[in-house]
Amino acid sequence: MTSISPGSEETLIDSSIKFQPERLINQIFRWVTIVMAVSVGVILLWITYSLLQIALPAIQAFGLGFLTNSTWNPVEEIYGTFPQIYGTILSAFLALLFAVPLGVGVAVFLTENFLPPKVVTPIAFIMELLAAIPSVVYGLWGIFVFLPAIRPALQVINKAFGWIPFFSTVPGGRHLFGASLVLAIMILPTIVAISRDTMTSLPPQLRQGAYGLGATRWETITRVLVPAGLSGIIGSVMLALGRAVGETMALAMLVGNANKANISWFSPASTIASLIANQFGEASGLQKSSLFYGALILMILTLLVNILAQMIVGRFQQVE
Amino acid sequence: MTSQSRLRRRTFLATLTAVSMGLAVSCAPSSPDVATSPSADATAASPAAGGGGSATLSGAGASFPAPVYQRWFADYNKENPGVQISYQSVGSGAGVEQFMAGTVDFGATDAPLKAEDRAKFKAKYGAEPIQVPMTGGSVVFAYNLDGVTDLKLSRTDYCGITTGKITQWNDPAIVKANPGVSLPDQPIEFVHRSDGSGTTYQFTNHLKAACPEWTAGANKSVEWPVGTGAKGNEGVTAQIQQTPGAIGYVEYSYAKENGLSMAAIENKSGKIIAPSPEGGAAAFEGETIPADFALEVPDSANPDAYPISGLTWLLLYPEYKDTAKGEALKAVIDWSLTTGKAAASELGYVPLEASLVTKVNEELGKVK
């Protein structure tokens, strides 16, 4: 016994000496991760600061009137982004209107044993592939395939329901509605993927309990499973909204870039991101500042969406 | 075990270092200011026919003349392999900005330098910038109307379309200009550029001069009274091609390349002129050229002129630190304006007249 204990002490000391470099590496790793974590915040602050700095002349010139003014006139150097803010919010809203029911429906369908896994896996895979398509490809597809294809249908809607203000314009080659539909397809994978993960991670007891109490499948889905997964579903919707608000390329190509806030969904419109993408190349002076001001507004808009998402998710988690 | 993992870690670190060093090396020689680096590689080239020597030049600016510039620079490089010129068509605004900042060897713009920019340049570099015209181009109305092959538009017509006063194809004013043509009862969808562009500048510069009711002014981007915006010549073209009843403006060379139907329009003298390089050239005939070459003819009085035509300019520094660069640039410009004429016409641009070329060469003499 006694002969063994000093030996084991030695090995402990030995090993502690041996592992000295490991400890050092741990320390280094710790600091590296701290630096990485802090730099995320620093980068955000840096971007905000530089945006502010370049936007300052426009902020001084137009103040908050920038948000309500509908003029974007580079000749007289008068700028306002009301039509763009309106277009950004409306296009994102319309996109969600189509993508949320579809996305949640697909997520439920994929998780609730409607189909054998052999069929579900490829469908889920295809949904994820949709997310991998670059937005410029969506834009091109919209220009050359989708918008010409839906045009006759929209013209019929316009003829039949033209008295409703939303459908009052004769649909031309580019319009907010078509752009929103493409946007809906673009944000669909986000909603499906996250909602599906939420639904699969629900405790199986919920499902079993509901069935055990005699609930039908329909009741189980609508009364038990969807409410239980609501925080995840809303989280996915908010993420999708964030993407829809900031989407640039596809919208710049499809939305029509008309500087007017029109009540009709079939009229061409404009969004903040599309305005920046379009005009940045040739902008200088006050126009450039105004574009940066627009970017700042977009950033605040996205921030609000995220805060809202946090609040809603938090509230629903408390309900659970 | 530990030593093995340490070894593995070390090799990993080594690879990382190697990769990052490789990155650093590959990133290094991109700055065009560095006057020394590139010429060394190119010394092996055969003695240039045009005396171009060897130099690597970089320029940026206008997208309107980009096709002809790229063609010229590529053709010149074939004849003088020592001279390599890269041109980024980032837009006139960005071109002027980069030129002022000194990050390129030359800039290119569709609108002549503003007086304030000239003053700024002089304050920074101590001399006037050198601005020379390279080529001219026309902007045309391209349209998509079933069964109408040669549309004619009077001034009232196209002014009305762009200001939103005329909204139907069978408007009496358009019918009047196209006797015997059956125009459909269809709404007109006007397509304009949504991005800032020299094409828009030329187009609105003409509208401002020709249309009394045009109030949006002339600029690279304006506040359009009607229509939908599409990005780039290609965006406008795509939208016109897909939308029956659409009409928009694109640059002539682009419309020609893509086989778009182009409208003939009424010029200042009341003649209906179809777009062509000859018509474009006629717009500049007999005009006196100002000292800074900022010749703009928004609405030519020449009866043969196609009225929506403009010039595009290169911006050069008065002095190049690396004389080889200055000399090469002069040689390229001279070559482009003489030998390169054929390529310009082929692409649908308007080559400069001989008398103007002589003047440009005189101006180039100022470059040191």
XYZ file of C-alpha atoms in Angstrom:
688
model
C 0.000 0.000 0.000
C 2.603 2.515 1.182
C 4.872 1.728 -1.692
C 2.183 2.454 -4.193
C 1.002 5.831 -2.869
C 4.206 7.834 -3.494
C 4.287 6.306 -6.936
C 0.776 7.504 -7.718
C 1.623 10.968 -6.321
C 4.535 11.103 -8.667
C 2.444 10.251 -11.638
C -0.042 12.947 -10.680
C 2.726 15.547 -10.540
C 4.151 14.129 -13.709
C 0.878 14.347 -15.441
C 0.253 17.886 -14.211
C 3.617 18.916 -15.646
C 2.813 17.058 -18.794
C -0.477 18.809 -19.154
C 0.895 22.288 -18.578
C 0.762 23.119 -22.310
C -2.809 21.858 -22.407
C -3.718 24.357 -19.739
C -1.989 27.101 -21.664
C -3.922 26.124 -24.751
C -7.095 26.207 -22.724
C -6.257 29.735 -21.663
C -5.481 30.786 -25.215
C -8.642 29.171 -26.446
C -10.635 30.963 -23.800
C -9.224 34.326 -24.817
C -9.657 33.639 -28.497
C -13.312 32.833 -27.967
C -13.785 35.951 -25.865
C -12.200 38.075 -28.589
C -14.383 36.401 -31.231
C -17.527 36.958 -29.175
C -16.712 40.583 -28.478
C -15.756 41.273 -32.080
C -19.284 40.414 -33.219
C -20.590 43.239 -31.105
C -17.767 45.535 -32.156
C -18.440 44.880 -35.825
C -22.116 45.665 -35.351
C -21.293 48.903 -33.571
C -18.694 49.756 -36.170
C -21.154 49.244 -39.025
C -23.791 51.295 -37.250
C -21.286 54.049 -36.589
C -20.068 54.191 -40.185
C -23.635 54.156 -41.483
C -24.469 57.028 -39.169
C -21.393 58.948 -40.150
C -22.072 58.778 -43.884
C -25.801 59.292 -43.408
C -25.295 62.340 -41.227
C -25.656 65.011 -43.966
C -28.966 63.463 -45.032
C -30.155 63.147 -41.437
C -29.359 66.816 -40.884
C -31.004 67.862 -44.137
C -34.229 65.869 -43.902
C -34.608 64.750 -40.294
C -37.551 62.484 -39.609
C -39.382 63.933 -42.606
C -37.289 61.432 -44.559
C -39.678 58.733 -43.348
C -42.830 60.431 -44.570
C -41.677 62.229 -47.697
C -42.489 60.498 -51.010
C -40.027 62.370 -53.220
C -36.793 60.826 -54.414
C -35.454 63.484 -56.701
C -31.705 63.369 -57.414
C -31.993 66.432 -59.676
C -33.196 68.760 -56.952
C -31.585 66.693 -54.179
C -34.778 66.125 -52.245
C -35.036 62.684 -50.740
C -37.647 60.780 -48.795
C -38.299 57.085 -48.466
C -41.953 56.736 -47.574
C -42.761 54.655 -50.702
C -39.782 52.407 -50.000
C -40.668 51.852 -46.342
C -44.246 51.138 -47.365
C -43.068 48.764 -50.101
C -40.664 46.979 -47.765
C -43.295 46.354 -45.119
C -46.079 45.485 -47.538
C -43.977 43.080 -49.606
C -42.759 41.321 -46.463
C -46.315 41.136 -45.123
C -47.698 39.701 -48.373
C -44.858 37.202 -48.542
C -45.655 36.025 -45.004
C -49.347 35.842 -45.866
C -48.553 33.146 -48.407
C -45.509 31.540 -46.846
C -46.756 31.024 -43.281
C -49.790 28.787 -43.945
C -47.870 26.921 -46.619
C -44.729 26.561 -44.529
C -46.466 25.468 -41.340
C -48.654 23.124 -43.380
C -45.618 21.506 -44.944
C -43.919 21.234 -41.548
C -46.954 19.491 -40.022
C -47.291 17.263 -43.048
C -43.672 16.215 -42.840
C -43.722 15.431 -39.114
C -47.097 13.846 -38.476
C -46.680 10.415 -40.091
C -48.800 11.209 -43.114
C -46.145 9.668 -45.283
C -43.540 6.954 -44.899
C -40.034 8.316 -44.118
C -38.907 7.170 -47.568
C -41.038 9.922 -49.098
C -40.614 12.503 -46.341
C -36.822 12.635 -46.512
C -36.637 13.690 -50.185
C -39.330 16.333 -49.660
C -37.468 17.767 -46.670
C -34.268 17.694 -48.680
C -35.874 19.576 -51.550
C -37.212 22.198 -49.146
C -33.700 22.747 -47.865
C -32.363 22.988 -51.411
C -34.773 25.868 -52.026
C -32.851 27.813 -49.400
C -29.613 27.243 -51.285
C -30.761 28.943 -54.490
C -29.116 32.367 -54.783
C -31.567 35.234 -54.795
C -30.392 36.487 -58.187
C -31.546 33.176 -59.636
C -34.958 33.690 -58.044
C -34.949 37.134 -59.628
C -34.147 35.819 -63.094
C -36.684 33.038 -62.739
C -39.240 35.625 -61.676
C -38.495 37.852 -64.656
C -38.440 35.197 -67.334
C -40.795 32.506 -66.049
C -42.920 33.325 -63.064
C -44.195 36.851 -63.716
C -45.165 36.207 -67.365
C -46.870 32.981 -66.233
C -49.063 34.566 -63.551
C -49.876 37.678 -65.572
C -53.054 36.291 -67.237
C -54.376 35.101 -63.886
C -53.743 38.486 -62.307
C -55.475 40.207 -65.222
C -58.521 38.026 -64.578
C -58.435 38.953 -60.879
C -58.136 42.603 -61.836
C -61.159 42.357 -64.181
C -63.303 40.558 -61.615
C -62.210 42.258 -58.400
C -60.867 45.555 -59.695
C -63.312 47.379 -57.385
C -61.246 46.226 -54.406
C -58.511 48.854 -54.052
C -55.794 46.193 -53.626
C -56.448 44.849 -57.132
C -57.353 48.120 -58.814
C -54.367 48.489 -61.177
C -54.112 46.578 -64.447
C -51.087 44.348 -63.764
C -48.115 45.221 -65.941
C -44.786 43.501 -66.331
C -43.573 44.098 -62.781
C -45.559 44.535 -59.626
C -45.370 44.283 -55.875
C -47.687 41.272 -55.791
C -45.546 39.111 -58.072
C -42.390 40.130 -56.225
C -44.040 39.183 -52.919
C -44.978 35.760 -54.262
C -41.377 35.069 -55.256
C -40.313 36.374 -51.857
C -42.764 33.920 -50.261
C -41.038 31.034 -52.031
C -37.678 32.340 -50.884
C -38.612 32.459 -47.206
C -40.532 29.190 -47.252
C -37.513 26.962 -46.426
C -36.766 29.013 -43.298
C -40.291 28.544 -41.988
C -40.460 24.860 -42.913
C -37.050 23.925 -41.538
C -37.446 25.573 -38.148
C -41.121 24.669 -37.687
C -40.327 21.095 -38.603
C -37.509 20.924 -36.077
C -39.853 22.285 -33.428
C -42.569 19.768 -34.250
C -40.205 16.804 -34.205
C -38.726 17.863 -30.882
C -42.117 17.980 -29.149
C -42.334 15.305 -26.429
C -44.050 12.198 -27.834
C -46.200 12.027 -24.675
C -48.187 15.023 -25.946
C -49.189 13.146 -29.056
C -49.820 9.887 -27.220
C -51.786 11.639 -24.502
C -54.005 13.432 -26.991
C -54.738 10.234 -28.881
C -55.255 8.423 -25.589
C -57.922 10.934 -24.589
C -59.743 10.140 -27.802
C -58.746 13.171 -29.855
C -58.795 12.770 -33.618
C -55.623 13.413 -35.606
C -56.967 16.792 -36.708
C -57.705 17.780 -33.099
C -54.308 16.559 -31.988
C -52.576 18.728 -34.596
C -54.608 21.899 -34.225
C -55.338 21.829 -30.476
C -52.215 20.206 -29.034
C -49.212 20.047 -31.309
C -49.321 23.397 -33.097
C -50.009 25.364 -29.892
C -47.223 23.463 -28.138
C -44.780 24.282 -30.909
C -46.015 27.828 -31.342
C -42.909 29.529 -29.967
C -40.739 27.722 -32.517
C -43.177 28.424 -35.328
C -43.329 32.110 -34.484
C -39.565 32.196 -34.206
C -39.326 30.769 -37.722
C -41.828 33.310 -39.003
C -39.848 36.156 -37.501
C -36.607 34.898 -38.996
C -38.381 34.667 -42.340
C -39.716 38.183 -41.888
C -36.196 39.389 -41.236
C -35.054 37.856 -44.480
C -38.034 39.244 -46.388
C -37.411 42.764 -45.130
C -33.771 42.725 -46.114
C -34.032 40.802 -49.388
C -32.386 42.862 -52.093
C -31.515 41.327 -55.407
C -34.703 39.471 -56.263
C -36.829 42.442 -55.282
C -34.686 44.924 -57.178
C -35.301 42.798 -60.241
C -39.014 42.151 -59.736
C -40.684 44.902 -57.779
C -40.829 47.492 -60.571
C -38.831 50.194 -58.784
C -41.475 52.872 -59.092
C -41.146 55.564 -56.496
C -44.807 55.546 -55.502
C -46.722 54.165 -52.569
C -49.804 52.729 -54.228
C -52.642 51.027 -52.402
C -52.927 48.568 -55.282
C -50.802 45.441 -54.980
C -50.666 45.115 -58.756
C -48.781 48.369 -59.250
C -44.995 48.598 -59.368
C -43.425 49.590 -56.067
C -40.010 49.899 -54.458
C -38.284 48.725 -51.296
C -35.445 50.234 -49.280
C -33.050 47.450 -50.191
C -33.936 47.605 -53.884
C -33.510 51.375 -53.884
C -30.022 51.046 -52.421
C -29.081 48.268 -54.845
C -30.306 50.307 -57.786
C -28.952 53.724 -57.051
C -25.756 53.165 -55.134
C -23.508 52.765 -58.176
C -24.033 56.277 -59.499
C -24.790 58.070 -56.270
C -22.618 60.727 -54.691
C -22.979 63.519 -52.186
C -26.377 63.926 -50.591
C -27.876 61.076 -52.610
C -25.306 58.687 -51.193
C -25.943 59.988 -47.678
C -29.656 59.476 -48.199
C -29.089 55.903 -49.332
C -27.104 55.302 -46.157
C -29.897 56.898 -44.169
C -32.212 54.413 -45.861
C -29.861 51.586 -44.880
C -29.959 52.795 -41.300
C -33.757 52.744 -41.351
C -33.677 49.232 -42.773
C -31.341 48.195 -39.973
C -33.655 49.661 -37.353
C -36.615 47.960 -39.020
C -34.842 44.603 -38.859
C -33.879 45.267 -35.258
C -37.521 45.984 -34.398
C -38.563 42.743 -36.086
C -36.038 40.834 -34.016
C -37.051 42.493 -30.758
C -40.669 41.741 -31.578
C -39.728 38.138 -32.277
C -37.964 37.840 -28.932
C -40.931 39.294 -27.116
C -43.474 37.060 -28.815
C -41.397 33.924 -28.421
C -40.806 34.806 -24.760
C -44.508 35.297 -24.136
C -45.482 32.007 -25.724
C -42.819 30.142 -23.833
C -44.304 31.458 -20.601
C -47.717 30.170 -21.669
C -46.292 26.702 -22.063
C -1.222 9.920 -27.378
C -0.631 13.513 -26.294
C 2.499 13.890 -28.370
C 0.679 12.521 -31.350
C -2.202 14.951 -30.957
C 0.259 17.779 -30.425
C 2.028 16.820 -33.602
C -1.256 16.787 -35.416
C -2.072 20.173 -34.027
C 1.272 21.504 -35.129
C 0.804 20.319 -38.684
C -2.657 21.821 -38.655
C -1.247 25.138 -37.514
C 1.426 24.963 -40.169
C -1.163 24.391 -42.855
C -3.203 27.263 -41.522
C -0.206 29.574 -41.639
C 0.613 28.451 -45.136
C -2.936 29.042 -46.282
C -3.147 32.470 -44.714
C 0.219 33.453 -46.167
C -0.925 32.292 -49.539
C -3.991 34.445 -49.153
C -1.945 37.436 -48.161
C 0.313 37.008 -51.169
C -2.553 36.610 -53.575
C -4.258 39.689 -52.192
C -1.236 41.925 -52.331
C -0.759 43.187 -55.891
C -4.257 44.498 -56.501
C -3.639 48.184 -55.764
C -3.264 50.046 -59.050
C -1.283 52.900 -57.479
C 1.750 50.761 -57.198
C 3.546 51.991 -60.228
C 6.447 49.602 -60.105
C 5.237 46.043 -59.809
C 3.514 44.946 -63.012
C 5.834 46.166 -65.744
C 8.566 43.777 -64.689
C 6.514 40.749 -65.711
C 5.714 42.121 -69.113
C 9.249 42.911 -70.323
C 9.451 39.667 -72.252
C 6.790 40.908 -74.662
C 7.829 41.582 -78.222
C 8.587 45.216 -79.088
C 5.241 46.859 -79.665
C 4.230 47.876 -83.140
C 2.584 51.092 -82.007
C 5.358 51.959 -79.602
C 3.050 51.120 -76.688
C 5.844 49.804 -74.489
C 4.662 47.799 -71.544
C 2.315 48.841 -68.825
C -0.629 47.602 -66.863
C -3.420 50.118 -66.678
C -6.625 50.051 -64.763
C -9.665 52.204 -65.295
C -13.193 52.409 -64.016
C -16.376 54.223 -64.824
C -19.240 54.517 -67.257
C -21.150 51.402 -68.220
C -22.629 52.949 -71.376
C -19.382 52.737 -73.405
C -18.107 49.650 -71.553
C -18.649 47.225 -74.476
C -16.589 49.335 -76.880
C -13.885 50.069 -74.298
C -13.504 46.401 -73.489
C -13.330 45.568 -77.190
C -10.738 48.278 -77.848
C -8.572 47.332 -74.915
C -8.679 43.652 -75.820
C -7.877 44.329 -79.476
C -5.063 46.686 -78.516
C -3.656 44.103 -76.173
C -3.559 41.574 -79.017
C -1.421 43.941 -81.078
C 0.656 45.158 -78.123
C 0.868 42.302 -75.654
C 2.908 44.445 -73.278
C 0.017 46.748 -72.544
C -2.718 45.331 -70.397
C -5.733 47.434 -69.586
C -8.486 46.424 -67.252
C -11.734 48.350 -67.252
C -14.400 48.054 -64.573
C -17.794 49.324 -65.636
C -18.855 50.475 -62.198
C -20.858 53.469 -63.379
C -19.896 57.067 -64.101
C -20.397 58.288 -60.545
C -18.128 55.654 -59.056
C -15.692 56.178 -61.946
C -15.357 59.872 -61.204
C -15.046 59.148 -57.489
C -12.251 56.618 -58.003
C -10.532 58.966 -60.433
C -10.618 61.786 -57.892
C -9.345 59.465 -55.168
C -6.474 58.363 -57.388
C -7.144 54.641 -57.151
C -7.301 54.142 -60.937
C -5.118 55.144 -63.858
C -8.032 56.663 -65.730
C -11.719 57.288 -65.169
C -14.633 57.245 -67.556
C -17.860 59.199 -67.428
C -20.985 59.790 -69.484
C -21.590 63.251 -68.084
C -18.786 65.809 -68.292
C -17.009 66.623 -65.028
C -18.865 69.147 -62.932
C -17.173 72.469 -62.157
C -17.019 71.574 -58.448
C -15.303 68.279 -59.222
C -12.788 70.108 -61.394
C -12.066 72.532 -58.578
C -11.658 69.673 -56.113
C -9.310 67.901 -58.495
C -7.227 71.027 -58.976
C -6.961 71.533 -55.239
C -5.759 67.973 -54.757
C -3.453 67.454 -57.739
C -2.468 71.029 -58.573
C -3.558 70.862 -62.215
C -6.708 70.537 -64.298
C -7.876 67.005 -65.040
C -7.759 66.020 -68.700
C -11.087 65.081 -70.191
C -11.257 63.658 -73.692
C -14.254 62.348 -75.632
C -13.879 58.764 -76.830
C -17.042 57.940 -78.698
C -20.657 58.902 -79.063
C -23.800 56.899 -78.737
C -27.516 57.197 -79.176
C -30.363 56.241 -76.921
C -33.348 54.676 -78.627
C -36.950 53.868 -77.856
C -37.349 50.096 -77.987
C -40.866 48.699 -77.983
C -42.926 45.544 -78.100
C -46.077 45.801 -80.177
C -47.482 42.862 -82.121
C -47.601 43.572 -85.820
C -46.033 47.018 -85.656
C -42.569 46.922 -87.198
C -41.652 50.530 -87.777
C -43.197 52.729 -85.197
C -42.851 56.470 -85.632
C -43.122 58.831 -82.722
C -43.605 62.554 -83.021
C -42.347 64.859 -80.287
C -45.821 65.104 -78.798
C -45.968 61.301 -78.739
C -42.772 60.510 -76.918
C -43.028 63.510 -74.621
C -46.554 62.366 -73.781
C -45.474 58.792 -73.140
C -42.631 59.759 -70.822
C -44.671 62.276 -68.876
C -47.722 60.042 -68.599
C -50.060 62.161 -70.729
C -50.406 59.472 -73.388
C -51.368 56.130 -71.894
C -52.917 54.145 -74.755
C -51.267 52.917 -77.929
C -54.240 53.999 -80.052
C -54.027 57.575 -78.777
C -54.927 59.954 -81.633
C -51.487 61.585 -81.453
C -49.687 58.278 -82.067
C -52.193 57.246 -84.759
C -51.533 60.546 -86.497
C -47.784 59.888 -86.646
C -48.306 56.355 -87.990
C -50.740 56.597 -90.886
C -51.956 53.216 -92.131
C -50.718 51.323 -89.107
C -53.310 49.660 -86.910
C -52.362 50.419 -83.340
C -53.880 48.228 -80.618
C -56.176 49.465 -77.895
C -53.641 48.601 -75.238
C -52.162 50.479 -72.315
C -48.613 51.755 -72.788
C -46.181 50.402 -70.244
C -43.210 52.719 -70.055
C -40.008 51.091 -68.772
C -37.146 53.189 -67.470
C -33.844 52.463 -65.784
C -34.033 52.063 -62.024
C -30.291 52.350 -61.504
C -28.340 55.522 -62.052
C -26.907 55.502 -65.557
C -25.346 57.566 -68.310
C -28.061 56.296 -70.636
C -30.674 57.940 -68.417
C -28.588 61.101 -68.365
C -28.527 61.333 -72.175
C -32.195 60.465 -72.425
C -33.408 62.971 -69.841
C -30.996 65.600 -71.149
C -32.842 65.357 -74.443
C -36.318 65.283 -72.877
C -35.474 68.383 -70.884
C -34.552 70.211 -74.085
C -37.296 68.811 -76.299
C -40.363 68.447 -74.105
C -41.860 71.590 -72.610
C -43.884 69.565 -70.098
C -40.872 67.563 -68.848
C -40.177 68.822 -65.343
C -38.036 66.060 -63.828
C -34.794 67.574 -65.101
C -31.734 65.792 -66.480
C -29.647 63.460 -64.373
C -28.306 59.917 -64.135
C -31.408 59.102 -62.149
C -34.519 61.230 -61.975
C -37.925 61.100 -60.393
C -39.993 59.464 -63.115
C -43.569 60.630 -63.492
C -44.698 57.227 -64.852
C -43.549 53.725 -65.570
C -41.709 50.867 -63.963
C -37.985 50.717 -63.374
C -35.688 47.894 -64.409
C -32.035 47.455 -63.572
C -29.539 47.893 -66.362
C -29.947 47.820 -70.131
C -30.502 44.084 -69.823
C -33.308 44.544 -67.293
C -35.115 47.079 -69.458
C -34.643 44.855 -72.515
C -36.019 41.798 -70.712
C -39.057 43.674 -69.536
C -39.792 45.092 -72.985
C -39.405 41.716 -74.626
C -41.840 40.058 -72.234
C -44.489 42.701 -71.928
C -46.694 43.344 -74.941
C -47.382 47.057 -75.068
C -44.113 48.031 -73.392
C -41.804 50.798 -74.541
C -38.567 51.884 -72.939
C -35.222 53.417 -73.681
C -31.940 51.567 -74.121
C -28.681 52.468 -75.717
C -28.548 51.887 -79.474
C -25.701 49.368 -79.468
C -27.589 47.269 -76.933
C -30.880 47.390 -78.830
C -29.078 46.493 -82.056
C -27.290 43.557 -80.473
C -30.533 42.185 -79.057
C -32.625 42.786 -82.150
C -35.177 45.028 -80.452
C -37.673 47.013 -82.522
C -36.665 50.658 -82.364
C -38.936 53.619 -82.952
C -38.020 56.410 -85.361
C -38.491 59.775 -83.688
C -39.058 63.350 -84.748
C -36.060 65.641 -84.411
C -35.929 69.377 -83.893
C -36.393 70.086 -87.602
C -39.568 68.004 -87.688
C -38.053 65.105 -89.607
C -38.695 61.540 -88.478
C -35.284 59.870 -88.123
C -34.585 56.202 -87.443
C -31.657 55.577 -85.082
C -28.313 54.833 -86.764
C -24.644 55.652 -86.159
C -24.838 58.130 -89.073
C -27.803 59.888 -87.495
C -25.933 59.963 -84.196
C -22.834 61.429 -85.833
C -24.949 64.069 -87.590
C -26.031 65.357 -84.175
C -22.490 66.597 -83.502
C -21.793 68.022 -86.962
C -20.871 71.668 -87.039
C -20.880 72.066 -83.260
C -18.055 74.067 -81.714
C -16.096 72.103 -79.165
C -15.424 73.791 -75.822
C -11.918 73.775 -74.349
C -12.753 71.035 -71.859
C -14.400 68.943 -74.606
C -17.645 68.949 -72.618
C -19.720 69.060 -75.775
C -23.348 68.258 -75.150
C -25.988 68.454 -77.839
C -29.268 67.709 -76.092
C -31.375 68.460 -79.153
C -29.462 68.864 -82.413
C -30.779 71.335 -84.979
C -29.296 69.310 -87.841
C -32.209 67.988 -89.970
C -30.444 64.611 -90.418
C -29.574 64.158 -86.772
C -30.968 61.478 -84.532
C -31.639 63.776 -81.603
C -30.934 61.620 -78.511
C -27.169 61.356 -78.887
C -24.305 62.123 -76.584
C -20.575 61.736 -76.077
C -18.724 59.810 -73.423
C -15.403 60.826 -71.912
C -12.209 59.442 -70.458
C -10.586 61.244 -67.540
C -6.804 61.329 -67.359
C -4.352 62.691 -64.850
C -2.199 65.580 -66.045
C 0.900 63.779 -64.853
C 1.776 60.118 -64.363
C 4.530 59.135 -61.959
C 5.290 56.154 -64.120
C 5.881 57.715 -67.532
C 5.377 54.341 -69.194
C 1.775 54.446 -68.033
C 1.146 57.898 -69.442
C 2.726 56.989 -72.768
C 0.816 53.713 -72.996
C -2.453 55.457 -72.239
C -1.844 58.057 -74.933
C -1.009 55.333 -77.432
C -4.154 53.360 -76.559
C -6.410 56.375 -76.935
C -4.836 57.359 -80.238
C -5.178 53.788 -81.498
C -8.802 53.538 -80.345
C -9.806 56.756 -82.056
C -8.187 55.809 -85.365
C -7.741 52.073 -85.899
C -10.503 51.296 -83.406
C -13.129 53.221 -85.358
C -14.301 50.151 -87.244
C -14.916 48.225 -84.027
C -16.883 51.145 -82.598
C -19.160 51.404 -85.638
C -19.643 47.667 -85.642
C -20.894 47.813 -82.057
C -23.242 50.682 -82.881
C -21.257 53.536 -81.389
C -20.588 56.808 -83.159
C -16.873 57.261 -83.946
C -15.459 60.771 -83.498
C -14.853 62.946 -86.548
C -11.274 63.326 -87.796
C -11.115 66.989 -86.796
C -12.139 66.143 -83.251
C -9.581 63.329 -83.096
C -6.837 65.812 -83.990
C -7.975 68.063 -81.169
C -8.045 65.144 -78.746
C -4.476 64.272 -79.710
C -3.406 67.847 -79.055
C -5.022 67.638 -75.631
C -3.254 64.345 -74.954
C 0.041 66.123 -75.509
C -0.560 67.803 -72.144
C -0.299 64.478 -70.349
C 3.131 64.048 -68.812
